[in-house]
Short mmCIF file of C-alpha atoms in Angstrom, two decimals:
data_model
loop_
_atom_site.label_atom_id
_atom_site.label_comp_id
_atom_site.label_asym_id
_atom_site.label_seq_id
_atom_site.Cartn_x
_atom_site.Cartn_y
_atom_site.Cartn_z
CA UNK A 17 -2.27 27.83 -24.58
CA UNK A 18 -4.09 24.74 -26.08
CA UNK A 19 -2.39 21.62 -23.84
CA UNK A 20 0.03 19.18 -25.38
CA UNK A 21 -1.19 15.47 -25.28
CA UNK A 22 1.26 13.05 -25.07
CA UNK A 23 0.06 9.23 -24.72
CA UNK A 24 1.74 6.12 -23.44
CA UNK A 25 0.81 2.57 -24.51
CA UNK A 26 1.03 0.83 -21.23
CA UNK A 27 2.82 -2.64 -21.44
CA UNK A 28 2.70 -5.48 -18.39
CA UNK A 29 5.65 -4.48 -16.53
CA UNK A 30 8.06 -6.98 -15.60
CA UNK A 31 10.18 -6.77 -12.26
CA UNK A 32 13.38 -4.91 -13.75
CA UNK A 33 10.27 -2.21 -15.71
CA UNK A 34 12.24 0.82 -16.47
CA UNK A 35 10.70 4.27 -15.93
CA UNK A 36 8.63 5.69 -18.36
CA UNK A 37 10.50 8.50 -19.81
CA UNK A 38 9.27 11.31 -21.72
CA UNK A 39 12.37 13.17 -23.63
CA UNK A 40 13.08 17.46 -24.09
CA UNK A 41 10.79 17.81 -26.33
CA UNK A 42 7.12 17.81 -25.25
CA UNK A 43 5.69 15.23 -27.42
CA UNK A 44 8.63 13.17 -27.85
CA UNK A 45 7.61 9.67 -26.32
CA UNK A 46 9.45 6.82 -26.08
CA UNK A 47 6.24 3.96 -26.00
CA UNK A 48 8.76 1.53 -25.20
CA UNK A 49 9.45 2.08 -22.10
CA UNK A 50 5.98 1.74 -19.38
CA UNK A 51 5.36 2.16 -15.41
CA UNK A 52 6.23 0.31 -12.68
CA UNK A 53 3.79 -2.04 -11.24
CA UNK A 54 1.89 -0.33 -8.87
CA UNK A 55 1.99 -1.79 -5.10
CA UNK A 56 -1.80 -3.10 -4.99
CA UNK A 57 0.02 -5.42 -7.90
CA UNK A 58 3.30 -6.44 -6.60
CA UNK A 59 1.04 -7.54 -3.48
CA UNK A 60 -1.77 -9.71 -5.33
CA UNK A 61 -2.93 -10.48 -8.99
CA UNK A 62 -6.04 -10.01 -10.39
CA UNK A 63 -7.59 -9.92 -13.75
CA UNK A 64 -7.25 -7.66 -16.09
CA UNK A 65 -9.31 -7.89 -19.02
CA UNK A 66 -9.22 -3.91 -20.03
CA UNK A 67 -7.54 -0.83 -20.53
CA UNK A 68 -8.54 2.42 -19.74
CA UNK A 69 -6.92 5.90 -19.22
CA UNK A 70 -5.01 7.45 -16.65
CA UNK A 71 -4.34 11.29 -16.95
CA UNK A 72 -1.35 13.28 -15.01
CA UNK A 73 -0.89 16.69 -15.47
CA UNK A 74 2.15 18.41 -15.30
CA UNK A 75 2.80 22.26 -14.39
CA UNK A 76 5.50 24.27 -16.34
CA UNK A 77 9.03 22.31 -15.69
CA UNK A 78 12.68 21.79 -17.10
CA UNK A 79 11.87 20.02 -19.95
CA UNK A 80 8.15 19.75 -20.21
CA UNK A 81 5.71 22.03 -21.04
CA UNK A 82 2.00 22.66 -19.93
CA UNK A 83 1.44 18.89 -20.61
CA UNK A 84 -1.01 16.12 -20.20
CA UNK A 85 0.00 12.55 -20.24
CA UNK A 86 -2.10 9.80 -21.17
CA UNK A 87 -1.13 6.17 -19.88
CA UNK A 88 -3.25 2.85 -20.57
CA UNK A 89 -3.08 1.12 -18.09
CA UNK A 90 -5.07 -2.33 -16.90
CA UNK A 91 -8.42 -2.27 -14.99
CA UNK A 92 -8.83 -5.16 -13.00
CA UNK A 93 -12.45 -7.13 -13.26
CA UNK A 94 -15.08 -5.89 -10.71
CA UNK A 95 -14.35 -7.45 -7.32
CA UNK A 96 -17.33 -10.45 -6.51
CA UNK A 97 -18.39 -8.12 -3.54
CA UNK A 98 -17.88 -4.67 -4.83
CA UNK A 99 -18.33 -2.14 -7.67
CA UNK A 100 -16.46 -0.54 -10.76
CA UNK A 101 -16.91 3.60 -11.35
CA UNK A 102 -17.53 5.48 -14.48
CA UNK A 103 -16.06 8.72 -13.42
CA UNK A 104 -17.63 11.76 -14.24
CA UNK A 105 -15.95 14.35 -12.55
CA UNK A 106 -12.89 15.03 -10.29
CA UNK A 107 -11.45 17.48 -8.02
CA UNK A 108 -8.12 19.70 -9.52
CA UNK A 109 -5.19 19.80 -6.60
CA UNK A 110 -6.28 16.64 -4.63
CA UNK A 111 -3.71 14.04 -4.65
CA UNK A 112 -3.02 10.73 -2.57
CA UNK A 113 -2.72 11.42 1.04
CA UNK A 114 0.63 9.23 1.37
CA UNK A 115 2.48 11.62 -0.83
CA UNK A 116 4.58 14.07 0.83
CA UNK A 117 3.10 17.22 -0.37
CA UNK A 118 -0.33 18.83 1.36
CA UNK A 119 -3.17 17.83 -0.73
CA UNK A 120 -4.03 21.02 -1.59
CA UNK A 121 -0.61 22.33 -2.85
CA UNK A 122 0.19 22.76 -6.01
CA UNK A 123 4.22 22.89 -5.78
CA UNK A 124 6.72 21.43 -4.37
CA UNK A 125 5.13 17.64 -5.93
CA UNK A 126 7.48 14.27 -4.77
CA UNK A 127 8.98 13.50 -7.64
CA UNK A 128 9.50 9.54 -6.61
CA UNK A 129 7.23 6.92 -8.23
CA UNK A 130 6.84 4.97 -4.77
CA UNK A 131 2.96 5.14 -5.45
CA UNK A 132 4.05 2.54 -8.73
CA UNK A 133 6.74 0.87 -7.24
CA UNK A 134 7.79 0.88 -3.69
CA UNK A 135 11.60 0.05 -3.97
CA UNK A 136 12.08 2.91 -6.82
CA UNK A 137 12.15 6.20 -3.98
CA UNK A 138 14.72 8.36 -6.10
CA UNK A 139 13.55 8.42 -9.66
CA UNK A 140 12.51 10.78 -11.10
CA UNK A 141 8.65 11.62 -12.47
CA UNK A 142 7.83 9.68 -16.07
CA UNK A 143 7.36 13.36 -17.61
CA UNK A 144 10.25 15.21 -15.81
CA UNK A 145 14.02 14.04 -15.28
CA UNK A 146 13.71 16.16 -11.45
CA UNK A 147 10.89 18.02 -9.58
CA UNK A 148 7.62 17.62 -10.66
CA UNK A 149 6.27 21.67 -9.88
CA UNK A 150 2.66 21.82 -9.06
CA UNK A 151 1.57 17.91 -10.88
CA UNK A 152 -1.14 16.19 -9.66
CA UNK A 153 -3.13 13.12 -10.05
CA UNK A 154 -6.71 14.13 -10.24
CA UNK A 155 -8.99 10.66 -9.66
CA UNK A 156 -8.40 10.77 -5.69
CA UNK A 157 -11.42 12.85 -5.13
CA UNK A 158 -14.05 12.30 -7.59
CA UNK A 159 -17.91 11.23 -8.48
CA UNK A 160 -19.23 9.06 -11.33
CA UNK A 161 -22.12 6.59 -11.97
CA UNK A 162 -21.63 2.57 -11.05
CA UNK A 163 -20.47 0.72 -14.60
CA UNK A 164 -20.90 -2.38 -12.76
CA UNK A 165 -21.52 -4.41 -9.57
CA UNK A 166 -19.19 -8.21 -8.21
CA UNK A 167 -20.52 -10.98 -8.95
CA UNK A 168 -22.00 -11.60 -5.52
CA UNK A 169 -23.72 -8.37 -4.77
CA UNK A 170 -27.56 -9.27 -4.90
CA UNK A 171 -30.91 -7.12 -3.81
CA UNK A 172 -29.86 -8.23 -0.18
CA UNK A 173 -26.64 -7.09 0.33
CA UNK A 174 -25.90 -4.54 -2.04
CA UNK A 175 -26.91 -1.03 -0.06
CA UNK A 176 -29.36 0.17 -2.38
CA UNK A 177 -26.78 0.72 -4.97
CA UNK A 178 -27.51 -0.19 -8.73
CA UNK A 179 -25.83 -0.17 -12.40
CA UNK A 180 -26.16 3.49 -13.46
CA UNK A 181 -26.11 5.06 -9.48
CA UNK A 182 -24.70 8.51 -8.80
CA UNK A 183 -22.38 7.90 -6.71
CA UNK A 184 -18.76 9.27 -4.52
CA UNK A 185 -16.17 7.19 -3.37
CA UNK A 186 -14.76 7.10 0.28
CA UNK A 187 -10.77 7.12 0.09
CA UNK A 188 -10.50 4.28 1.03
CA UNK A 189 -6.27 3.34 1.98
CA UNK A 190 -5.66 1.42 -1.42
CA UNK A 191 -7.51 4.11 -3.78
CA UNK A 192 -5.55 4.05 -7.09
CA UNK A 193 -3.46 7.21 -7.45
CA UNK A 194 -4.53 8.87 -10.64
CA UNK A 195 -7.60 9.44 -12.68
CA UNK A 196 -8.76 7.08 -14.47
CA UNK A 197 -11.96 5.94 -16.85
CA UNK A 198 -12.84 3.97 -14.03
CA UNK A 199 -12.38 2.73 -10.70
CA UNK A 200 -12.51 -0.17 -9.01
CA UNK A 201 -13.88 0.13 -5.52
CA UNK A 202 -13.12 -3.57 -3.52
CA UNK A 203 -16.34 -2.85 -0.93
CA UNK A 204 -19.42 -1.28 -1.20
CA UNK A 205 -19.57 0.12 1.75
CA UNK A 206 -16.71 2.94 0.83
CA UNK A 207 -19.16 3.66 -2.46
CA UNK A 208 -21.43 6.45 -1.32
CA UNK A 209 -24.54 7.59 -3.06
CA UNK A 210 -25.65 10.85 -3.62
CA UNK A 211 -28.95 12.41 -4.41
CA UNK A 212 -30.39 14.04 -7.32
CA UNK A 213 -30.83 17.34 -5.42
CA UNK A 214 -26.64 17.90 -5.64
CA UNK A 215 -24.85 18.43 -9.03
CA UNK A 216 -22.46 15.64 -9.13
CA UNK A 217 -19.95 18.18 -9.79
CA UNK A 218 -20.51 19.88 -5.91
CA UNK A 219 -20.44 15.79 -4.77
CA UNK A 220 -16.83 15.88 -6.19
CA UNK A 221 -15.42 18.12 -3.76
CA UNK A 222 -16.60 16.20 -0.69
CA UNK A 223 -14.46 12.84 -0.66
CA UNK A 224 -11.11 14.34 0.32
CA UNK A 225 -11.31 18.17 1.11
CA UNK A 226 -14.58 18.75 2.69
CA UNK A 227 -14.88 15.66 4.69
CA UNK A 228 -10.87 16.55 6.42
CA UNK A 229 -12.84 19.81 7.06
CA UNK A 230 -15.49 18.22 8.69
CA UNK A 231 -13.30 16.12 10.79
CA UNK A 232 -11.61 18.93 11.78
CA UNK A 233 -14.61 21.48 12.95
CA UNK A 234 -15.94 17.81 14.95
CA UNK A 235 -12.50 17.82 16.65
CA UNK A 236 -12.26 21.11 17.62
CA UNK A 237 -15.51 21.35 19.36
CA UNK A 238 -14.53 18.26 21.02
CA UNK A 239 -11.37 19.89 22.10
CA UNK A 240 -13.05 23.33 23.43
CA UNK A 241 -15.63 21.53 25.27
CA UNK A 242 -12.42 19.90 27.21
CA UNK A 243 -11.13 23.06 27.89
CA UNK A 244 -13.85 24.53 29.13
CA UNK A 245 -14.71 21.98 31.78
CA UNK A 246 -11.21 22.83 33.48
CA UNK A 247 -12.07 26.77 33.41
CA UNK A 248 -11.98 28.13 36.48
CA UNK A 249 -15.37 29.33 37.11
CA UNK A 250 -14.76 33.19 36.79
CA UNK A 251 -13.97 32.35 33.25
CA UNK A 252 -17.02 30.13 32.54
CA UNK A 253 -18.77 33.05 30.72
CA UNK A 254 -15.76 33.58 28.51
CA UNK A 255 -15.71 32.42 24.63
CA UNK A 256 -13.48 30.40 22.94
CA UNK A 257 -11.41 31.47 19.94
CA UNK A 258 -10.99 29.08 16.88
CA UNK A 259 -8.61 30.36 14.57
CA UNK A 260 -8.84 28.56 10.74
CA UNK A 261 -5.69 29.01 8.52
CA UNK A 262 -5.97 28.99 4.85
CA UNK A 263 -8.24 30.26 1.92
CA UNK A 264 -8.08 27.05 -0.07
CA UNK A 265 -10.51 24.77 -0.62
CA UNK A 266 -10.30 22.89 2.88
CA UNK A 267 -10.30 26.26 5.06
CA UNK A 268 -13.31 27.39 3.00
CA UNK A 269 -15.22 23.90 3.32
CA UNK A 270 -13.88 24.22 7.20
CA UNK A 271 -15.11 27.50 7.61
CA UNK A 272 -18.70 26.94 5.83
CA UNK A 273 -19.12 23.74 8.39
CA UNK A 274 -18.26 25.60 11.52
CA UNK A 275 -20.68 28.08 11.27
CA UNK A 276 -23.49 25.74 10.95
CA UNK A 277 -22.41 23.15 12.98
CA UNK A 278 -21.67 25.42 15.89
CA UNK A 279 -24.98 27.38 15.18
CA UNK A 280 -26.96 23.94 14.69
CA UNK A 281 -25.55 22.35 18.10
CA UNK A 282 -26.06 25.56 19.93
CA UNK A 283 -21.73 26.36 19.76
CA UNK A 284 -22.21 29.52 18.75
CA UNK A 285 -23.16 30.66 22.01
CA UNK A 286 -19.25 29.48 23.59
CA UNK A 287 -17.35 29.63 20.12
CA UNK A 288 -15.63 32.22 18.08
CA UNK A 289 -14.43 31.52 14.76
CA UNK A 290 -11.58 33.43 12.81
CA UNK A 291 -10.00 33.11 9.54
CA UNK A 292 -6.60 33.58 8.73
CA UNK A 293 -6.78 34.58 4.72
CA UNK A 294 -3.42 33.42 3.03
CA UNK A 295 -4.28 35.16 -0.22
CA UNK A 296 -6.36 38.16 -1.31
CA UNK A 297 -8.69 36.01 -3.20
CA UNK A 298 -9.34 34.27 -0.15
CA UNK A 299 -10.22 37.51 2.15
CA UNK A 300 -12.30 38.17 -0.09
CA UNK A 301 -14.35 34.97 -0.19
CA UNK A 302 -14.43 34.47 3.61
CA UNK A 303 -15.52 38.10 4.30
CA UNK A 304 -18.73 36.67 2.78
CA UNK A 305 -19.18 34.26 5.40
CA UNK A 306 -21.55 35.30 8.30
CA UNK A 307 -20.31 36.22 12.17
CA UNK A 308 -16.86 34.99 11.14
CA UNK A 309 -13.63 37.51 11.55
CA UNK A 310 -11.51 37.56 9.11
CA UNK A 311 -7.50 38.57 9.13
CA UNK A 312 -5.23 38.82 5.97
CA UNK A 313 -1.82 36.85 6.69
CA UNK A 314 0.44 39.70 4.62
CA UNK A 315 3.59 38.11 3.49
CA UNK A 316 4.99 41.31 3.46
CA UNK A 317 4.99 41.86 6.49
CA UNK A 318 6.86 41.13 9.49
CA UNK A 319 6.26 38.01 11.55
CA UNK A 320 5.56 39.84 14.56
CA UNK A 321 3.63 41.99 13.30
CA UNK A 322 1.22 39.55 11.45
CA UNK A 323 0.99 37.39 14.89
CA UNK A 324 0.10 40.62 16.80
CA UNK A 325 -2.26 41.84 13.85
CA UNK A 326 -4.14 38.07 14.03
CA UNK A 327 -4.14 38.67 17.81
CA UNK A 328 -6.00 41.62 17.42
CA UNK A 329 -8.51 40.71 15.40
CA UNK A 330 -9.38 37.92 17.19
CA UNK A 331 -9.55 39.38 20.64
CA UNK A 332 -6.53 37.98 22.33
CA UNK A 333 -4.26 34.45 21.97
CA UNK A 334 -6.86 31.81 20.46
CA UNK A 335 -7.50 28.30 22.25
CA UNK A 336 -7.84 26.01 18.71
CA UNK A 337 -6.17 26.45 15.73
CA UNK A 338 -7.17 24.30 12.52
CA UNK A 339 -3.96 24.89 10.28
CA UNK A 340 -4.83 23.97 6.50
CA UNK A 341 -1.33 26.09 5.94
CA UNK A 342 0.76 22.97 5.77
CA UNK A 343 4.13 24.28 6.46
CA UNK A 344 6.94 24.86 8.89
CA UNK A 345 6.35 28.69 8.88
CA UNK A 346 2.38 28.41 8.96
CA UNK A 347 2.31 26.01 12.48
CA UNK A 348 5.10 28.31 13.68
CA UNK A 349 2.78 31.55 13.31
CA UNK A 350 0.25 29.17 14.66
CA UNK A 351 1.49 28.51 17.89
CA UNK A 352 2.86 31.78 18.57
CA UNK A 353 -1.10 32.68 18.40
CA UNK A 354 -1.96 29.95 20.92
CA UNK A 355 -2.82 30.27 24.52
CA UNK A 356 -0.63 28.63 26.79
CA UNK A 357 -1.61 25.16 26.50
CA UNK A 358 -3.72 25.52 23.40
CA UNK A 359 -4.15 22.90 20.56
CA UNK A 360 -3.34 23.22 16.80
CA UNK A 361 -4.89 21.27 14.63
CA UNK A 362 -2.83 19.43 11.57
CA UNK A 363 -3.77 16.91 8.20
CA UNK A 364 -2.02 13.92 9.31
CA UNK A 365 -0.81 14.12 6.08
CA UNK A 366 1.52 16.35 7.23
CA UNK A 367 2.08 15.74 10.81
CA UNK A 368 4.75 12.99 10.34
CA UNK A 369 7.12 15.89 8.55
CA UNK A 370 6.35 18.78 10.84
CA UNK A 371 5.92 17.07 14.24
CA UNK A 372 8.95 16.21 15.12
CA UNK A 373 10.11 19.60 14.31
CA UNK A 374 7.85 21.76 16.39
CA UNK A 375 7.64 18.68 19.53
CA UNK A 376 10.07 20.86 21.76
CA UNK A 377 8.12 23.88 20.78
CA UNK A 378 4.89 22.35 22.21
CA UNK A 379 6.51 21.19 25.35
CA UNK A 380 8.06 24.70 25.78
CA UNK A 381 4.77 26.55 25.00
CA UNK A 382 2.44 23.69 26.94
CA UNK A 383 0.58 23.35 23.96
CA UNK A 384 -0.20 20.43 21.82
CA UNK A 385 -0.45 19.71 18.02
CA UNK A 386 -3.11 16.82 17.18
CA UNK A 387 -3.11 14.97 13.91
CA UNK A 388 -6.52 14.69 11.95
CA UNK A 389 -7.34 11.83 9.63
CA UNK A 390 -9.52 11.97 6.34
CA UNK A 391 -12.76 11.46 8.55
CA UNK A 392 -14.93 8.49 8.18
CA UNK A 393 -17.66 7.21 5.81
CA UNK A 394 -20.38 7.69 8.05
CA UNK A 395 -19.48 11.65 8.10
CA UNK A 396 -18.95 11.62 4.62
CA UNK A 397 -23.20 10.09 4.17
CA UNK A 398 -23.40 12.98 6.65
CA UNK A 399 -21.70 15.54 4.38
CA UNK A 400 -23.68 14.76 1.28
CA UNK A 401 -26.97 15.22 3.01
CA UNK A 402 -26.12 18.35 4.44
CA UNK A 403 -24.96 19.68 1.43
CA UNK A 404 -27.82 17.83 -0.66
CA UNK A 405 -29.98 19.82 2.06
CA UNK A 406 -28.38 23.30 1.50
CA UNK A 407 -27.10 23.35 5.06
CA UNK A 408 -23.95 23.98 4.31
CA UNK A 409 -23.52 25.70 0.47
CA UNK A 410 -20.06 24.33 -1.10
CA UNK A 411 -17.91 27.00 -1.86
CA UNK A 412 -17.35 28.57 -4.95
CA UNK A 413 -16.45 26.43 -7.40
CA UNK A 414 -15.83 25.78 -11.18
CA UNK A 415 -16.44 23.35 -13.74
CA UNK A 416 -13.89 22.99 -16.79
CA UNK A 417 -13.72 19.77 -19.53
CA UNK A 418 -10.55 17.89 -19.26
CA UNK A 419 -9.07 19.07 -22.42
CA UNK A 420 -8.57 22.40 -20.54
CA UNK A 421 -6.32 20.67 -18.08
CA UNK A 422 -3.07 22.20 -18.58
CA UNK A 423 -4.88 25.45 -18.76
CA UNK A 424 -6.60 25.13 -15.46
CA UNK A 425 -3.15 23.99 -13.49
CA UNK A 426 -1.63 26.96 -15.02
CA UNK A 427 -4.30 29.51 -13.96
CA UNK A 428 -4.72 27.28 -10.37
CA UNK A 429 -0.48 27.94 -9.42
CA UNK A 430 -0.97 31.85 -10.76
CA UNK A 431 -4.21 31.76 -8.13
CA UNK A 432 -7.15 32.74 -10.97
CA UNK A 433 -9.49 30.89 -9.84
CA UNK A 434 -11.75 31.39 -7.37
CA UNK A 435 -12.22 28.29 -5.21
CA UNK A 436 -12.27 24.76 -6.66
CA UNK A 437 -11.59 23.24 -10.15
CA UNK A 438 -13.52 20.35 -11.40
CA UNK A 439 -12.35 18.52 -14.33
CA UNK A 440 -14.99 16.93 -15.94
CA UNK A 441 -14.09 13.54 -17.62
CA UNK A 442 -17.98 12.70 -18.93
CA UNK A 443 -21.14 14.04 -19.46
CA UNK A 444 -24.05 12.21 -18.04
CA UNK A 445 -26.22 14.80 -16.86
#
């Protein structure tokens, strides 16, 4: 089904802005009516001498169908000691960490416009009059080329960046929410370069995703080589079990880093690894995967008898568990997996909506559930060379022109394709 563009004319919002509104029928548009500021502009003014486009994407709803919406909105001037994007390409699913949703899903979407307006928390989404199911805001994890450097950056301080650069961005805590023609980055140190070696459309993936991936492999090592200092020493011989949950694209970036990180710092030796395949596209694509277990999480079957079955397959309780599953059910499977004081890793994305609910749980099982952040920008400059390098292959992935958008949401929430989307925006390759 060929997607429905609607577009929006943006106009400078005032304080009392209504919500854009978009009415039953799919390309009805009412172009008076624009966004909200966003916060970066209720908290300072800059100058904005251009428009550009802004794409959201909306999943099959009440009253909107398979559509793309267009807004203009203003691009502020490049900052005097920082850069402005042209971007290329950008990752399908990935949304703002702040929202309430994982990053990854593709349902359940807030349907508030607190990313545009911080004391609007219960209207609805400028396309739908309720829940937004499975729309996202692709531009959070993306690459592009440098359109233009602040008026201050000179051959001394600006990193070995230039006009024209490959580059990824590091998402940084007041990234614009939203794709859009470009993007203005306030620092160059969160603008990352990448090589010629990777296709800019691999780099994509590695801003949000991989590098919460990475973070979370680093962390659990850290957190086995803890436990096994306070092994008694008739269990000093005896391996640990990390069990990753989740096929998506984070458990498959996690899954791809563990085995060569473990194998390159000598891990291996101490470390088990298991998946935990949500989806039968998933088993499939981690059986690939080298000296890694793999167990199918059946929905059809009894909870008991899936924790017993992931049990089995991985030897016994596990000590770690990196949960990319995101929900209340997921962490509860999770923990009933653990060892007695074992540690479950979370997004801290989530962690403020599921912590509080499992925090007598923990107590009760001595275990503990441990927040991880995005990762930093020196592990991102990490990530890129070791994917540059061919150390760690990306996992499978594929590329389709933003005029397929609708399509590719659709066929993304139905689970038909394998891996990642890109959306590509330009061609400059």
């Amino acid at each position: 089904m060929p997607a429905e563009i609607c577009t929006q004319q943006y106009i400078e919002p005032r304080a009392t802005a209504p919500l854009a509104t978009v009415a039953a029928a799919p390309d009805a548009v009412n172009e008076k009516n624009s966004l909200p500021p966003s916060p970066s502009e209720s908290k300072k003014s800059f100058n904005m001498n251009k428009l550009c486009r802004q794409v959201s994407i909306e999943s099959p709803g009440a009253q909107v169908k398979n559509c793309v919406f267009n807004f203009f909105v203003p691009i502020e001037d490049t900052p005097e000691q920082g850069a402005r994007i042209k971007i290329v390409c950008a990752g399908a699913c990935y949304r703002r960490r702040d929202r309430s949703a994982s990053i990854t899903s593709m349902s359940s979407v807030s349907s508030d416009l607190s990313d545009y307006c911080p004391s609007i928390t219960s209207q609805s989404s400028p396309a739908h009059a309720g829940v937004r199911e499975g729309s996202f805001f692709p531009g959070f994890e993306v690459a592009g080329v440098i359109e233009s450097l602040g008026s201050k950056v000179t051959e001394e301080n600006n990193s070995g960046l230039r006009i024209g650069q490959r580059v990824i961005v590091y998402p940084f805590d007041e990234a614009p929410a939203g794709y859009a023609e470009l993007l203005v980055v306030p620092d160059l140190k969160y603008v990352v370069p990448i090589p010629d070696s990777l296709p800019i459309t691999v780099a994509a993936m590695l801003p949000t995703g991989a590098l919460l991936a990475m973070n979370a492999v680093f962390k659990a090592q850290e957190v086995v080589t803890e436990m096994l200092k306070k092994r008694p020493t008739e269990e000093a011989n005896k391996k640990c079990k990390i069990l990753i949950v989740g096929t998506g694209g984070l458990a498959l970036w996690a899954v791809r880093i563990a085995s060569y990180h473990f194998a390159s710092t000598g891990a291996n030796n101490y470390i088990d690894v298991t998946v935990a395949s949500l989806r039968d596209e998933g088993f499939r694509l981690a059986t690939e995967i080298k000296n890694v277990s793999v167990v199918q999480w059946n929905e059809c079957l009894y909870e008991p008898q899936l924790i017993e079955r992931t049990k089995n397959v991985c030897g016994g309780p596990v000590d770690v568990v990196i949960d990319f599953g995101t929900t209340s059910r997921s962490l509860h499977r999770s923990m009933h997996c653990l060892n007695k004081g074992g540690v479950v890793l979370i997004s801290d994305e989530v962690a403020e909506k599921l912590l509080p609910k499992f925090s007598r749980l923990s107590v009760e099982y001595q275990q503990q559930i441990i927040p991880i952040s995005t990762g930093t920008v020196e592990q991102l400059r990490e990530l890129v060379d070791l994917v540059a390098d061919k150390k760690i292959e990306p996992p499978p992935h594929s590329v389709f022109p933003c005029e397929q958008a609708a399509e590719v949401i659709q066929k993304l929430c139905n689970s038909e394709i394998p891996g990642r989307a890109i959306l590509r925006f330009h061609d400059v390759e």
